[in-house]
mmCIF file of C-alpha atoms and ligand atoms in Angstrom:
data_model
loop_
_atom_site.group_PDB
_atom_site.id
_atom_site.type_symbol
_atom_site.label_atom_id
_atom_site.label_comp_id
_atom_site.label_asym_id
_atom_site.label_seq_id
_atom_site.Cartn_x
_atom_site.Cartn_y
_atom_site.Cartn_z
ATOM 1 C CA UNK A 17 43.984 172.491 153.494
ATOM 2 C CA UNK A 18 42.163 169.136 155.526
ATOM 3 C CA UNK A 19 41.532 171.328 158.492
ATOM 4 C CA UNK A 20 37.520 171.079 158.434
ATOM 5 C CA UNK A 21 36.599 174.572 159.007
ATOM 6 C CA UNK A 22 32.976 175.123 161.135
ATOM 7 C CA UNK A 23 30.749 176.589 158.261
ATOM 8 C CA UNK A 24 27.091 179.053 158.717
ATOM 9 C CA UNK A 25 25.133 181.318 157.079
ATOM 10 C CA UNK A 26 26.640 184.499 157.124
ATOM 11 C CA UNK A 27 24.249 186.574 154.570
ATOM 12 C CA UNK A 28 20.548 186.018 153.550
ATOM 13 C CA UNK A 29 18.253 187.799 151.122
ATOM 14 C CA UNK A 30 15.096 187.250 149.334
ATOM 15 C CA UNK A 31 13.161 188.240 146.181
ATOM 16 C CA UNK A 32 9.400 187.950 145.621
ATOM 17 C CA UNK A 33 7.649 189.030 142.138
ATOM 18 C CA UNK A 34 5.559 192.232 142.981
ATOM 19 C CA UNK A 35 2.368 190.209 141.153
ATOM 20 C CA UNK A 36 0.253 189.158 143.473
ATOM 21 C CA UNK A 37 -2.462 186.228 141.937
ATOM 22 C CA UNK A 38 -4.957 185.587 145.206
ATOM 23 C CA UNK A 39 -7.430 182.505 145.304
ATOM 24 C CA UNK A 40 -10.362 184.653 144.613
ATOM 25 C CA UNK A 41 -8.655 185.166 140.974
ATOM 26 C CA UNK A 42 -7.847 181.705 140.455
ATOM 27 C CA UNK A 43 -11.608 181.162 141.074
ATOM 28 C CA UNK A 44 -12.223 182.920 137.797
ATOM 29 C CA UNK A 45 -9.102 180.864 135.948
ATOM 30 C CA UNK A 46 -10.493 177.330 136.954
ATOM 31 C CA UNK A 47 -13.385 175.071 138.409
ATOM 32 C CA UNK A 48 -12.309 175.909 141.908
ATOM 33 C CA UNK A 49 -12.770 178.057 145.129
ATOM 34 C CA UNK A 50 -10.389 179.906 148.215
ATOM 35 C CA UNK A 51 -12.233 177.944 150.792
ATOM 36 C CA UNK A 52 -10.796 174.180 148.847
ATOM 37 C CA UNK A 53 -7.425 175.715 148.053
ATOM 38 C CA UNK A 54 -7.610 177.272 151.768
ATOM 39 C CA UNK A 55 -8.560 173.833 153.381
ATOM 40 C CA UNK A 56 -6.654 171.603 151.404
ATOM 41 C CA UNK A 57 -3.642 173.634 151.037
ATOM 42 C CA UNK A 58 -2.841 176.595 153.415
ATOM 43 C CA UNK A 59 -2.256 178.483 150.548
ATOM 44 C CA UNK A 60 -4.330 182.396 150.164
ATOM 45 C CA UNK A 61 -1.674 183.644 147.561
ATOM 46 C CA UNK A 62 1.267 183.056 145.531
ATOM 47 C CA UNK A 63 3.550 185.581 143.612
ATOM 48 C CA UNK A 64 4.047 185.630 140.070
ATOM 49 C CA UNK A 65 6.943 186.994 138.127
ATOM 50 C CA UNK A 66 6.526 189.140 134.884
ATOM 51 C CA UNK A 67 6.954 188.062 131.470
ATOM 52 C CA UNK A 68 10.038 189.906 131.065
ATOM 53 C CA UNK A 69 11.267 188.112 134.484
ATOM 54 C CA UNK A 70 13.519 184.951 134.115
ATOM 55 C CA UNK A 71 14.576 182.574 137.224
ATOM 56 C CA UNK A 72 18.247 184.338 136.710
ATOM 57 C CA UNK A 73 16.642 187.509 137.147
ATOM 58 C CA UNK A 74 15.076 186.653 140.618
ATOM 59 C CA UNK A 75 18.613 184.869 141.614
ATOM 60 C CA UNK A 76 19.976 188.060 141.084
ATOM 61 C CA UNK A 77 17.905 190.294 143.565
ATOM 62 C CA UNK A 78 18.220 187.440 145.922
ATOM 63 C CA UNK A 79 21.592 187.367 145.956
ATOM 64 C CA UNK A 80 22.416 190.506 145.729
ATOM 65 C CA UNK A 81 20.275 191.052 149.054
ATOM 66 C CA UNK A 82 22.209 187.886 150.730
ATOM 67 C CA UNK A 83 25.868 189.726 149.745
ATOM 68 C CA UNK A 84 24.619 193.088 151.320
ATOM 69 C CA UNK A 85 23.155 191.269 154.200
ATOM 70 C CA UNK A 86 26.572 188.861 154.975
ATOM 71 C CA UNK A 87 28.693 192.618 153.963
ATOM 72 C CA UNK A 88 30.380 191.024 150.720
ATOM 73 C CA UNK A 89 30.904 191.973 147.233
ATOM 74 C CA UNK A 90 30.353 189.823 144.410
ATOM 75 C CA UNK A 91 34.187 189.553 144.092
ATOM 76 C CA UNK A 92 34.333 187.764 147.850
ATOM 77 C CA UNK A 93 32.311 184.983 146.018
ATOM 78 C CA UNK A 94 34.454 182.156 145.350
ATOM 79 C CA UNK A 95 31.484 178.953 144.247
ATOM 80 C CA UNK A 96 27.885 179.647 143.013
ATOM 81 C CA UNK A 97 25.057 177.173 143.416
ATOM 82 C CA UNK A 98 21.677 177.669 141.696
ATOM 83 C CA UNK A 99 18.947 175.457 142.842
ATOM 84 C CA UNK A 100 16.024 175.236 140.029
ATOM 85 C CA UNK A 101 13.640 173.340 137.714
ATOM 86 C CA UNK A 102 13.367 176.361 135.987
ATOM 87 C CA UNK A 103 16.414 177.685 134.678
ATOM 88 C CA UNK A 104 16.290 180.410 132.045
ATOM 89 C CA UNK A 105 17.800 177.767 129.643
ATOM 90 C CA UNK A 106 18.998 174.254 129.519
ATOM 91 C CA UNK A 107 22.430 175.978 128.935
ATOM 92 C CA UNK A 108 24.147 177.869 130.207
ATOM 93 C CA UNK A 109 23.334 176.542 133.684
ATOM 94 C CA UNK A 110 21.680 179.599 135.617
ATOM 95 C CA UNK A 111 24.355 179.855 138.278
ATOM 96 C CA UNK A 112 26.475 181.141 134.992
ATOM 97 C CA UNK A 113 24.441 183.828 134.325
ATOM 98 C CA UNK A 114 23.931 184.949 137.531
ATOM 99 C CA UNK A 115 27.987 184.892 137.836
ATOM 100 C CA UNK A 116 28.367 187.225 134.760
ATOM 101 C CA UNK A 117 25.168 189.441 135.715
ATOM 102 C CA UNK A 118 26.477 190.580 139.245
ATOM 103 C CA UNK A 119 30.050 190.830 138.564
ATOM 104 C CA UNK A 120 31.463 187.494 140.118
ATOM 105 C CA UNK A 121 35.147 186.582 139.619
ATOM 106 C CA UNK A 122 35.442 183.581 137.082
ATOM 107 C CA UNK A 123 34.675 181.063 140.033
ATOM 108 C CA UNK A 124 33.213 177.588 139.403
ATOM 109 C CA UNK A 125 28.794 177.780 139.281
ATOM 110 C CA UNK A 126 26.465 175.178 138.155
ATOM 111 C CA UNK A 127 23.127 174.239 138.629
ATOM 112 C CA UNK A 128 21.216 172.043 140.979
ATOM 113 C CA UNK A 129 18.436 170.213 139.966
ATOM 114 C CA UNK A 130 16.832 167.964 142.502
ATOM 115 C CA UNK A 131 13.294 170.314 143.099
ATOM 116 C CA UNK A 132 12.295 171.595 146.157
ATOM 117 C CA UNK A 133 15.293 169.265 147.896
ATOM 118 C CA UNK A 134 17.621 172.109 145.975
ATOM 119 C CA UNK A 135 17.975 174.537 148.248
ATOM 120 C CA UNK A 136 19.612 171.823 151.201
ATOM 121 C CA UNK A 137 21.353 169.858 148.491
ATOM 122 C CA UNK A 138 22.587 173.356 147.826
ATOM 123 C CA UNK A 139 23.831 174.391 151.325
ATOM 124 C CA UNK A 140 25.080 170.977 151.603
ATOM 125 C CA UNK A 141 27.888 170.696 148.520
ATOM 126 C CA UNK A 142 29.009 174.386 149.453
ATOM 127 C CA UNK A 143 29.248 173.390 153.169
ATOM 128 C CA UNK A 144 31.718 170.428 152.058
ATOM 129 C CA UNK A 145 34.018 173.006 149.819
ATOM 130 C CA UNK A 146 34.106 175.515 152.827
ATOM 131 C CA UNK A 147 34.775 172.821 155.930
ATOM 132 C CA UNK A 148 37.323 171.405 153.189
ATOM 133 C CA UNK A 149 38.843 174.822 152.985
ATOM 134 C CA UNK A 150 38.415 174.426 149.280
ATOM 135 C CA UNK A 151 36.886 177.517 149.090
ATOM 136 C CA UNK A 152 35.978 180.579 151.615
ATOM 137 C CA UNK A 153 32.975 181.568 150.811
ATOM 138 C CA UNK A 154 29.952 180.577 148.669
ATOM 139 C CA UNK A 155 26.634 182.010 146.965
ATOM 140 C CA UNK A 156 23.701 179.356 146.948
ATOM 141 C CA UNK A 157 20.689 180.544 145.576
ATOM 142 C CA UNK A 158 16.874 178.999 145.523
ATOM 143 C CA UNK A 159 14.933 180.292 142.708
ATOM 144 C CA UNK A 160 12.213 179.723 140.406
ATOM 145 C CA UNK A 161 9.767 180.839 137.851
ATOM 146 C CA UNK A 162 7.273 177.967 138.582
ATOM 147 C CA UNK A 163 4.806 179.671 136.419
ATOM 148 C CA UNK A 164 6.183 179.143 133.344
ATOM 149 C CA UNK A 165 5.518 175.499 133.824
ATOM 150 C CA UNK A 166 1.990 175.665 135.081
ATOM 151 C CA UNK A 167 -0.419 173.927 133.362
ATOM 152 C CA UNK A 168 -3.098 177.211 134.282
ATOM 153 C CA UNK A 169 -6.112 174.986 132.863
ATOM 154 C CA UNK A 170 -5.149 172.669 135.233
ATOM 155 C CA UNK A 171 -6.681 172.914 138.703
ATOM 156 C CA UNK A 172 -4.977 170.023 140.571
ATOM 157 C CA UNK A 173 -1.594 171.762 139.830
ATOM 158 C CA UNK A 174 -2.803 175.400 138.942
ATOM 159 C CA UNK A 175 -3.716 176.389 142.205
ATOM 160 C CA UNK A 176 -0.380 175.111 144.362
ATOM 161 C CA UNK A 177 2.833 176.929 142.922
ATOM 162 C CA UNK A 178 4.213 180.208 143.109
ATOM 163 C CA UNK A 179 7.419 182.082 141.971
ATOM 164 C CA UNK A 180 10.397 183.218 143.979
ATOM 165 C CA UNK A 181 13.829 183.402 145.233
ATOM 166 C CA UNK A 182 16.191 182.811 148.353
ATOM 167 C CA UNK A 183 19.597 183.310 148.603
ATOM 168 C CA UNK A 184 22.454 182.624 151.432
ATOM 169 C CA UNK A 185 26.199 183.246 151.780
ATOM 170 C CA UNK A 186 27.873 180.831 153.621
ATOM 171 C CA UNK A 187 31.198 181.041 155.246
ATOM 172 C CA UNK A 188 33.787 179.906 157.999
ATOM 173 C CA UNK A 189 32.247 180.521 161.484
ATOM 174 C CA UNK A 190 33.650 180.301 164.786
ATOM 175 C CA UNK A 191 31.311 178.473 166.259
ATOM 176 C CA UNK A 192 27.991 176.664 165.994
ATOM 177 C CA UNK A 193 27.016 177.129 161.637
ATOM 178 C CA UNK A 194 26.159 173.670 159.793
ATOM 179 C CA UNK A 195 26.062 170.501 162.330
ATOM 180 C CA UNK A 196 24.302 168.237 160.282
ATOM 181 C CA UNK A 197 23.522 167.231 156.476
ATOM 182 C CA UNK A 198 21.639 164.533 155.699
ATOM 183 C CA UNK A 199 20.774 163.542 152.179
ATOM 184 C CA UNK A 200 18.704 161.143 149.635
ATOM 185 C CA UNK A 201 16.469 160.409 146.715
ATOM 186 C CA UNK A 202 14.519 157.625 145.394
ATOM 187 C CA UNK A 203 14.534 157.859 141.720
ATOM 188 C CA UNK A 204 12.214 154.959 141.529
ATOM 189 C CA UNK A 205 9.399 157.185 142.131
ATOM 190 C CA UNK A 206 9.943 160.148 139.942
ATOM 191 C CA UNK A 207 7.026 159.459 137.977
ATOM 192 C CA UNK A 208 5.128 161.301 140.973
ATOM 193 C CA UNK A 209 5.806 164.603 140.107
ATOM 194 C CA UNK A 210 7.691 165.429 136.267
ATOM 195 C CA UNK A 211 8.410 167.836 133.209
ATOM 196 C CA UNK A 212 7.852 164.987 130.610
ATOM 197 C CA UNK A 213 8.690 166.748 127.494
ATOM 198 C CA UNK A 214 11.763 169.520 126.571
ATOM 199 C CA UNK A 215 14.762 166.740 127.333
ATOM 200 C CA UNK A 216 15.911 164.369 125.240
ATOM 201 C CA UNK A 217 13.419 161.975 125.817
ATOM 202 C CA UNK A 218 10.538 164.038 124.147
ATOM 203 C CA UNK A 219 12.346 167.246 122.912
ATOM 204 C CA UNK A 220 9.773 170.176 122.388
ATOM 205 C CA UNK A 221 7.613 169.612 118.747
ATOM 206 C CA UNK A 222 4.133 170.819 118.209
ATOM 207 C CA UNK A 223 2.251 167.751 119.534
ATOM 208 C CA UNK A 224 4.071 167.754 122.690
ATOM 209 C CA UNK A 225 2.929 171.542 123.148
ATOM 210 C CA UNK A 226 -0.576 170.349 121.995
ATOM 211 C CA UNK A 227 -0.711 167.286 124.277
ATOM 212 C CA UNK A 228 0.586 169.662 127.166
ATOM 213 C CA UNK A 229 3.570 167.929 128.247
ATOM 214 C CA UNK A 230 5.772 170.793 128.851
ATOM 215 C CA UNK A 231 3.882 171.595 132.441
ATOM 216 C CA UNK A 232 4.092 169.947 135.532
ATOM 217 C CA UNK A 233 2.713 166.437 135.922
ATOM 218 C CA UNK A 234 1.891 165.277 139.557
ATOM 219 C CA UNK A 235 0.089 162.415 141.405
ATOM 220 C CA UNK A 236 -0.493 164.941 144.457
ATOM 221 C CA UNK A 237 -2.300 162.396 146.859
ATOM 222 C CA UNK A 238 0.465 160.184 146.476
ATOM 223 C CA UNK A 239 3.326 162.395 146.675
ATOM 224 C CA UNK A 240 1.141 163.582 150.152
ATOM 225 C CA UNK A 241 1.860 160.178 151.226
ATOM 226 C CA UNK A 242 5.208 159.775 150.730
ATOM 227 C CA UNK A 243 5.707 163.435 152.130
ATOM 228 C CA UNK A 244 4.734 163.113 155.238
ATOM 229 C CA UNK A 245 7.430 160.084 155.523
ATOM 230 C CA UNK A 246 10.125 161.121 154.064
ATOM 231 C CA UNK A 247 10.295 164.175 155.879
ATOM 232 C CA UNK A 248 9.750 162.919 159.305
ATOM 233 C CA UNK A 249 12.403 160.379 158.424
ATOM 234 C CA UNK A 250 14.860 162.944 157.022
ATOM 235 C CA UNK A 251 14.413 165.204 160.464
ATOM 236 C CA UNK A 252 15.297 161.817 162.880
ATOM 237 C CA UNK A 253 18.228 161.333 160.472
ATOM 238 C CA UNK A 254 19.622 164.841 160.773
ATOM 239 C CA UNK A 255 18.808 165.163 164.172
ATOM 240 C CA UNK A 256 20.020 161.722 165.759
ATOM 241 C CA UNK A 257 23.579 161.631 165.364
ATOM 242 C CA UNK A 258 23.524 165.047 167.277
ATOM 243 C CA UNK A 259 21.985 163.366 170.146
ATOM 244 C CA UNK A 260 18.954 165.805 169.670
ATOM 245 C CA UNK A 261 15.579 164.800 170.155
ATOM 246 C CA UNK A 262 12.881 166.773 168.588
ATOM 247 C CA UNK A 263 12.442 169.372 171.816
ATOM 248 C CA UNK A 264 15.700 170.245 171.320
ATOM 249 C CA UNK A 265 14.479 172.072 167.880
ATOM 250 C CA UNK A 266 14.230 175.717 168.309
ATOM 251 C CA UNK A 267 12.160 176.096 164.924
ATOM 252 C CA UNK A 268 11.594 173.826 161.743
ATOM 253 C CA UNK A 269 11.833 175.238 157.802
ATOM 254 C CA UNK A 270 10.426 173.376 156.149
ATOM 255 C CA UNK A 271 9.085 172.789 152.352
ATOM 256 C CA UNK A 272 5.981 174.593 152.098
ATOM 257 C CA UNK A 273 4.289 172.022 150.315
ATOM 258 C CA UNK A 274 0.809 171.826 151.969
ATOM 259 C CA UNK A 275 -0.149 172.906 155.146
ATOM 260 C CA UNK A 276 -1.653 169.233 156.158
ATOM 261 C CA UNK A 277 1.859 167.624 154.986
ATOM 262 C CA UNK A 278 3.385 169.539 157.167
ATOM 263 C CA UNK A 279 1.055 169.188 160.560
ATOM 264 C CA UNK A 280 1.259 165.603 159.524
ATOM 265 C CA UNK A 281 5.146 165.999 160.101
ATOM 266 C CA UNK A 282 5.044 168.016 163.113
ATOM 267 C CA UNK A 283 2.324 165.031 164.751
ATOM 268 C CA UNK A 284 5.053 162.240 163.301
ATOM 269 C CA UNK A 285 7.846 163.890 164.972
ATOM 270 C CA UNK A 286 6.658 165.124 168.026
ATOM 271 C CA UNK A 287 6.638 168.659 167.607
ATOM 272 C CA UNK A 288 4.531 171.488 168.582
ATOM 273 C CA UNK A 289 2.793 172.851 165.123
ATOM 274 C CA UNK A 290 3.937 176.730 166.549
ATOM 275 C CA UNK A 291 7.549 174.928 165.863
ATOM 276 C CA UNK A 292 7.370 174.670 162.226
ATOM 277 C CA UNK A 293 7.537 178.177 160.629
ATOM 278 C CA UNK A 294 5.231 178.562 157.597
ATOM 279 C CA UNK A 295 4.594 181.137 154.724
ATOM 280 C CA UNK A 296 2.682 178.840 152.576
ATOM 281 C CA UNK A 297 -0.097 181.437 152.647
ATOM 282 C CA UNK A 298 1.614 184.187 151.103
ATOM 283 C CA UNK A 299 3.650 182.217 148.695
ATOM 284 C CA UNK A 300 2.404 178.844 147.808
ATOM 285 C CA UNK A 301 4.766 176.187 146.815
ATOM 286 C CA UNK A 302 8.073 177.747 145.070
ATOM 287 C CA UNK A 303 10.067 174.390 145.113
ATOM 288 C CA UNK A 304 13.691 175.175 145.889
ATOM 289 C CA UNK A 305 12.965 178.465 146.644
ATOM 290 C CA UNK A 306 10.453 177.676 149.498
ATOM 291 C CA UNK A 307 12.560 176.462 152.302
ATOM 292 C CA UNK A 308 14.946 179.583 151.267
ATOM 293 C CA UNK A 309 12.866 182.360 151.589
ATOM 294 C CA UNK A 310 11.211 180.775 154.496
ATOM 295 C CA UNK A 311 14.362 180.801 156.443
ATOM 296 C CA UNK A 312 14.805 184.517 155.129
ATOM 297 C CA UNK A 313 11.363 185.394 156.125
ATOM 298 C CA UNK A 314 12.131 183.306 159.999
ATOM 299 C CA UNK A 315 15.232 185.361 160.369
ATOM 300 C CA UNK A 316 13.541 188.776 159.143
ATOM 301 C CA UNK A 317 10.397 188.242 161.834
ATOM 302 C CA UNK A 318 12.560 187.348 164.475
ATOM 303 C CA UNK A 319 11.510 183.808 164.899
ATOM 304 C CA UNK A 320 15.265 182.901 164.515
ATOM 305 C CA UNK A 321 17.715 183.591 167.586
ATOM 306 C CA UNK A 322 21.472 182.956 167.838
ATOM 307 C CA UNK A 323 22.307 179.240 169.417
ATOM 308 C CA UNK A 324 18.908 178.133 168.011
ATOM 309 C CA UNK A 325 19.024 175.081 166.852
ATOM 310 C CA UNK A 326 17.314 175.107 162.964
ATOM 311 C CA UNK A 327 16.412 172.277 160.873
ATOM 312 C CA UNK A 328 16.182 172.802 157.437
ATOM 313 C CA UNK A 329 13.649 170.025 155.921
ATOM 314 C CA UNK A 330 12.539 169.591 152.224
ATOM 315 C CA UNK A 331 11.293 166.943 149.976
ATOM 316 C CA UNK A 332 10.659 167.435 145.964
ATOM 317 C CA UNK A 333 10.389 165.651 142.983
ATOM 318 C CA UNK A 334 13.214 163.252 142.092
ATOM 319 C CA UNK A 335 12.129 161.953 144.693
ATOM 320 C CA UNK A 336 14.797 163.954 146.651
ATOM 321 C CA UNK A 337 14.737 164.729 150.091
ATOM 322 C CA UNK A 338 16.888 166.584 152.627
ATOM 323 C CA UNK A 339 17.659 167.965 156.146
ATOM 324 C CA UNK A 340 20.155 170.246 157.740
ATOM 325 C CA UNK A 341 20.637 171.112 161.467
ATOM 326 C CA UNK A 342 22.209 174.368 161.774
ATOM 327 C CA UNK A 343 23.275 176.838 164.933
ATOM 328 C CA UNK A 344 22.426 180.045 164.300
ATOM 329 C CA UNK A 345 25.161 182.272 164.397
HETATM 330 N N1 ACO B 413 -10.264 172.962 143.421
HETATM 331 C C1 ACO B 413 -11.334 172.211 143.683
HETATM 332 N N2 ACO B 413 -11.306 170.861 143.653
HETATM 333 C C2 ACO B 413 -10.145 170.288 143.326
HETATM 334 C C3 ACO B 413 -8.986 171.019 143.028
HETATM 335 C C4 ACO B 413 -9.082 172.413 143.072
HETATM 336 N N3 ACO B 413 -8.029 173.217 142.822
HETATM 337 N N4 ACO B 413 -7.992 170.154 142.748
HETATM 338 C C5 ACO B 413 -8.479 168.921 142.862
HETATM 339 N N5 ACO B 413 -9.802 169.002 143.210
HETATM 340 C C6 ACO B 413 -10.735 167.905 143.443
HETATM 341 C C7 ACO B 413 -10.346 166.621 142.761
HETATM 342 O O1 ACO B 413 -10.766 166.604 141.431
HETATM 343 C C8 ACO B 413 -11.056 165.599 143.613
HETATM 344 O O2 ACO B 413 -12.407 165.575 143.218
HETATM 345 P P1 ACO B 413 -13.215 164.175 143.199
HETATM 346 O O3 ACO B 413 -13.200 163.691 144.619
HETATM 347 O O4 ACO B 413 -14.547 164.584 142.693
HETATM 348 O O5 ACO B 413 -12.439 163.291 142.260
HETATM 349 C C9 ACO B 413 -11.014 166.213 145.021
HETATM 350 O O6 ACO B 413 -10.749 167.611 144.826
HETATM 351 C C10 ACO B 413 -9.940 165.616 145.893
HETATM 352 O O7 ACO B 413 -8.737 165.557 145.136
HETATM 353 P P2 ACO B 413 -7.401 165.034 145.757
HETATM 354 O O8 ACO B 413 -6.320 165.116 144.742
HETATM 355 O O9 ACO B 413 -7.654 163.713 146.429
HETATM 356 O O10 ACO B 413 -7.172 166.153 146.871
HETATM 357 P P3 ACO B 413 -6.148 166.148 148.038
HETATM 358 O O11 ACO B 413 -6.838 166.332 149.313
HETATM 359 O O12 ACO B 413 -5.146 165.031 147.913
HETATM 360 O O13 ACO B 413 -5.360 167.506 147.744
HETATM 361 C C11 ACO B 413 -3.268 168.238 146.806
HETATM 362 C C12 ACO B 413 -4.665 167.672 146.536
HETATM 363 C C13 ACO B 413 -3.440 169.588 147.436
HETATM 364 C C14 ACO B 413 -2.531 168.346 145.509
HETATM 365 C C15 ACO B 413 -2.535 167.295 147.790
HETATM 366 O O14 ACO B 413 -2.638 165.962 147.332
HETATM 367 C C16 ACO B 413 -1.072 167.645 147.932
HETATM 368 O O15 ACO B 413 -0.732 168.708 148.422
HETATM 369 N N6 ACO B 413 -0.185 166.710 147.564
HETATM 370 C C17 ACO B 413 1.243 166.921 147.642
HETATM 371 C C18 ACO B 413 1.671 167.669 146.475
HETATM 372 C C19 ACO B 413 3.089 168.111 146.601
HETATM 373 O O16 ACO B 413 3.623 168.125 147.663
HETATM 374 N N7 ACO B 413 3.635 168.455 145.478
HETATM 375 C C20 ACO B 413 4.880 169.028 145.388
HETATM 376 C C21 ACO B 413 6.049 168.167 145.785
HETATM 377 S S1 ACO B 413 7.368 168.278 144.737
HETATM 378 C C22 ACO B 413 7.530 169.832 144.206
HETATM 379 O O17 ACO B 413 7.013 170.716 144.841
HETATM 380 C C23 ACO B 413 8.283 170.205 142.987
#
């Protein structure tokens, strides 16, 4: 039962909305161009998901991709972790209704809401059940609908998110899996990036719709700031008490944020920029679900080889932040 069991990603699988909404549309949406989002983002496109298309919905596909992909059935699934800031509902938590919508034994699931930190913070509590031998095997999923709290009149937010979903089965491995997890969040600076209104604090009424306070807040050139930091910081953490220094790094996945956060990182820490993978381009920023489908998407182009040595790097609102050194298996 104490034995701590070695624990890796056995199954991955990712769902993007078919929408695509490019630059040159957003150019007829708000006061801006491709060439400013281009230059001061990295970003060309994002996806966005249909009306009819909730956050559980994407989970799903995502999941059910990462249980084909690891050769499991729903019924193998023994925890479920949903990372989002967009759940279909306050309640139930999403991770419920993904349980009940592909057929999941009556295991424990629960949401994870720390933004785009969810996806680690997800890998991280499932990696502690499975090294625990708590559980065998577990279903953590990154996904979000980002667009249903878009502010689309607002061009300093507008133009950066996307929607989309990631999804990994992890399990006991023999060898190599999860070496690393570190872990934090400064909640004295969540006033960078918020939802104000919807929780108990402002619950929904018709001047918080007028007043717009149900979409995304952000101080972007601050949050840039603290960015660049946090994940540099968050990389030495995960990395150091492995003795690894930042060559050592086969490839780096991180939050696709901004394309100048991140060669801002890659200068703080050393690296090469060809050593931190990005899909910013295609997808903009899907919080959680950005540093999940970017592993997917890694893994999928072959950039990802077994014995690599991954780190897993995200920041997010909260302020959360979190990084995970993993052996590729
Ligand atoms: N198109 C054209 N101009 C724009 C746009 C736009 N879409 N948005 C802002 N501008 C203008 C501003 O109004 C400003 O104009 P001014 O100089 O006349 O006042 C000018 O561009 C510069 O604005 P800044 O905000 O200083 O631009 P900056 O270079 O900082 O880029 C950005 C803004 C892209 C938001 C950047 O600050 C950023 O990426 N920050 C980090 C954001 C982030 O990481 N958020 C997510 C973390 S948490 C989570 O994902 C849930």
């Amino acid at each position: 039962m104490c034995e701590n069991k070695k624990v890796g990603i056995i199954g991955l699988g990712a769902y993007l909305p078919e929408r695509v909404l490019t630059n040159k549309e957003l150019e007829k949406m708000v006061d801006t161009t491709d060439e400013w989002i281009t230059t001061r983002t990295g970003i060309k496109e994002r996806r966005i998901a249909r009306d009819d298309e909730a956050t559980s919905d994407m989970a799903v596909e995502a999941a059910k991709r990462a249980l084909d992909d690891a050769r499991l059935k729903p019924q193998d699934i023994d925890l479920i972790i949903v990372a989002t800031i967009t759940p279909d509902m306050f309640f139930p938590a999403t991770a419920c209704l993904v349980q009940a919508k592909i057929g999941a034994r009556t295991v424990p699931a629960f949401d994870v809401s720390v933004a785009c930190s969810g996806f680690i913070y997800g890998l991280a509590i499932a990696n502690q059940f499975i090294s625990s031998g708590t559980y065998k095997h577990a279903l953590v999923i990154a996904a979000e609908k980002l667009s249903s709290i878009t502010d689309w009149s607002d061009r300093s937010t507008c133009v950066l998110f996307g929607d989309g979903s990631g999804a990994a089965v992890l399990g006991p491995v023999e060898k190599g899996g999860i070496l690393s997890v570190y872990l934090g969040a400064d909640g004295k600076k969540g006033e960078l990036i918020k939802l104000p209104a919807g929780g108990s604090r402002i619950p929904a009424t018709k001047k918080s719709i007028e007043d717009g306070l149900h979409f995304v807040k952000m101080n972007g050139a601050e949050l840039f700031k603290h960015a660049v930091k946090i994940m540099a910081d968050a990389a030495l953490e995960a990395t150091r008490p492995l003795g690894l220094k930042a060559e050592d790094i086969s490839l780096v996945i991180p939050h696709q944020a901004n394309i100048r956060i991140l060669n801002a990182v890659a200068k703080r820490m050393g690296l090469s920029k060809e050593k931190i993978y990005l899909n910013i381009d295609k997808y903009g920023n899907m919080s959680a679900a950005s540093s999940a489908v970017a592993l997917v998407d890694a893994v999928k182009e072959g950039r990802i080889k077994k014995g690599d040595k991954v780190l897993l790097d995200a920041f997010g609102g909260g302020l959360t932040w979190g990084a995970i050194v993993l052996e590729w298996t």
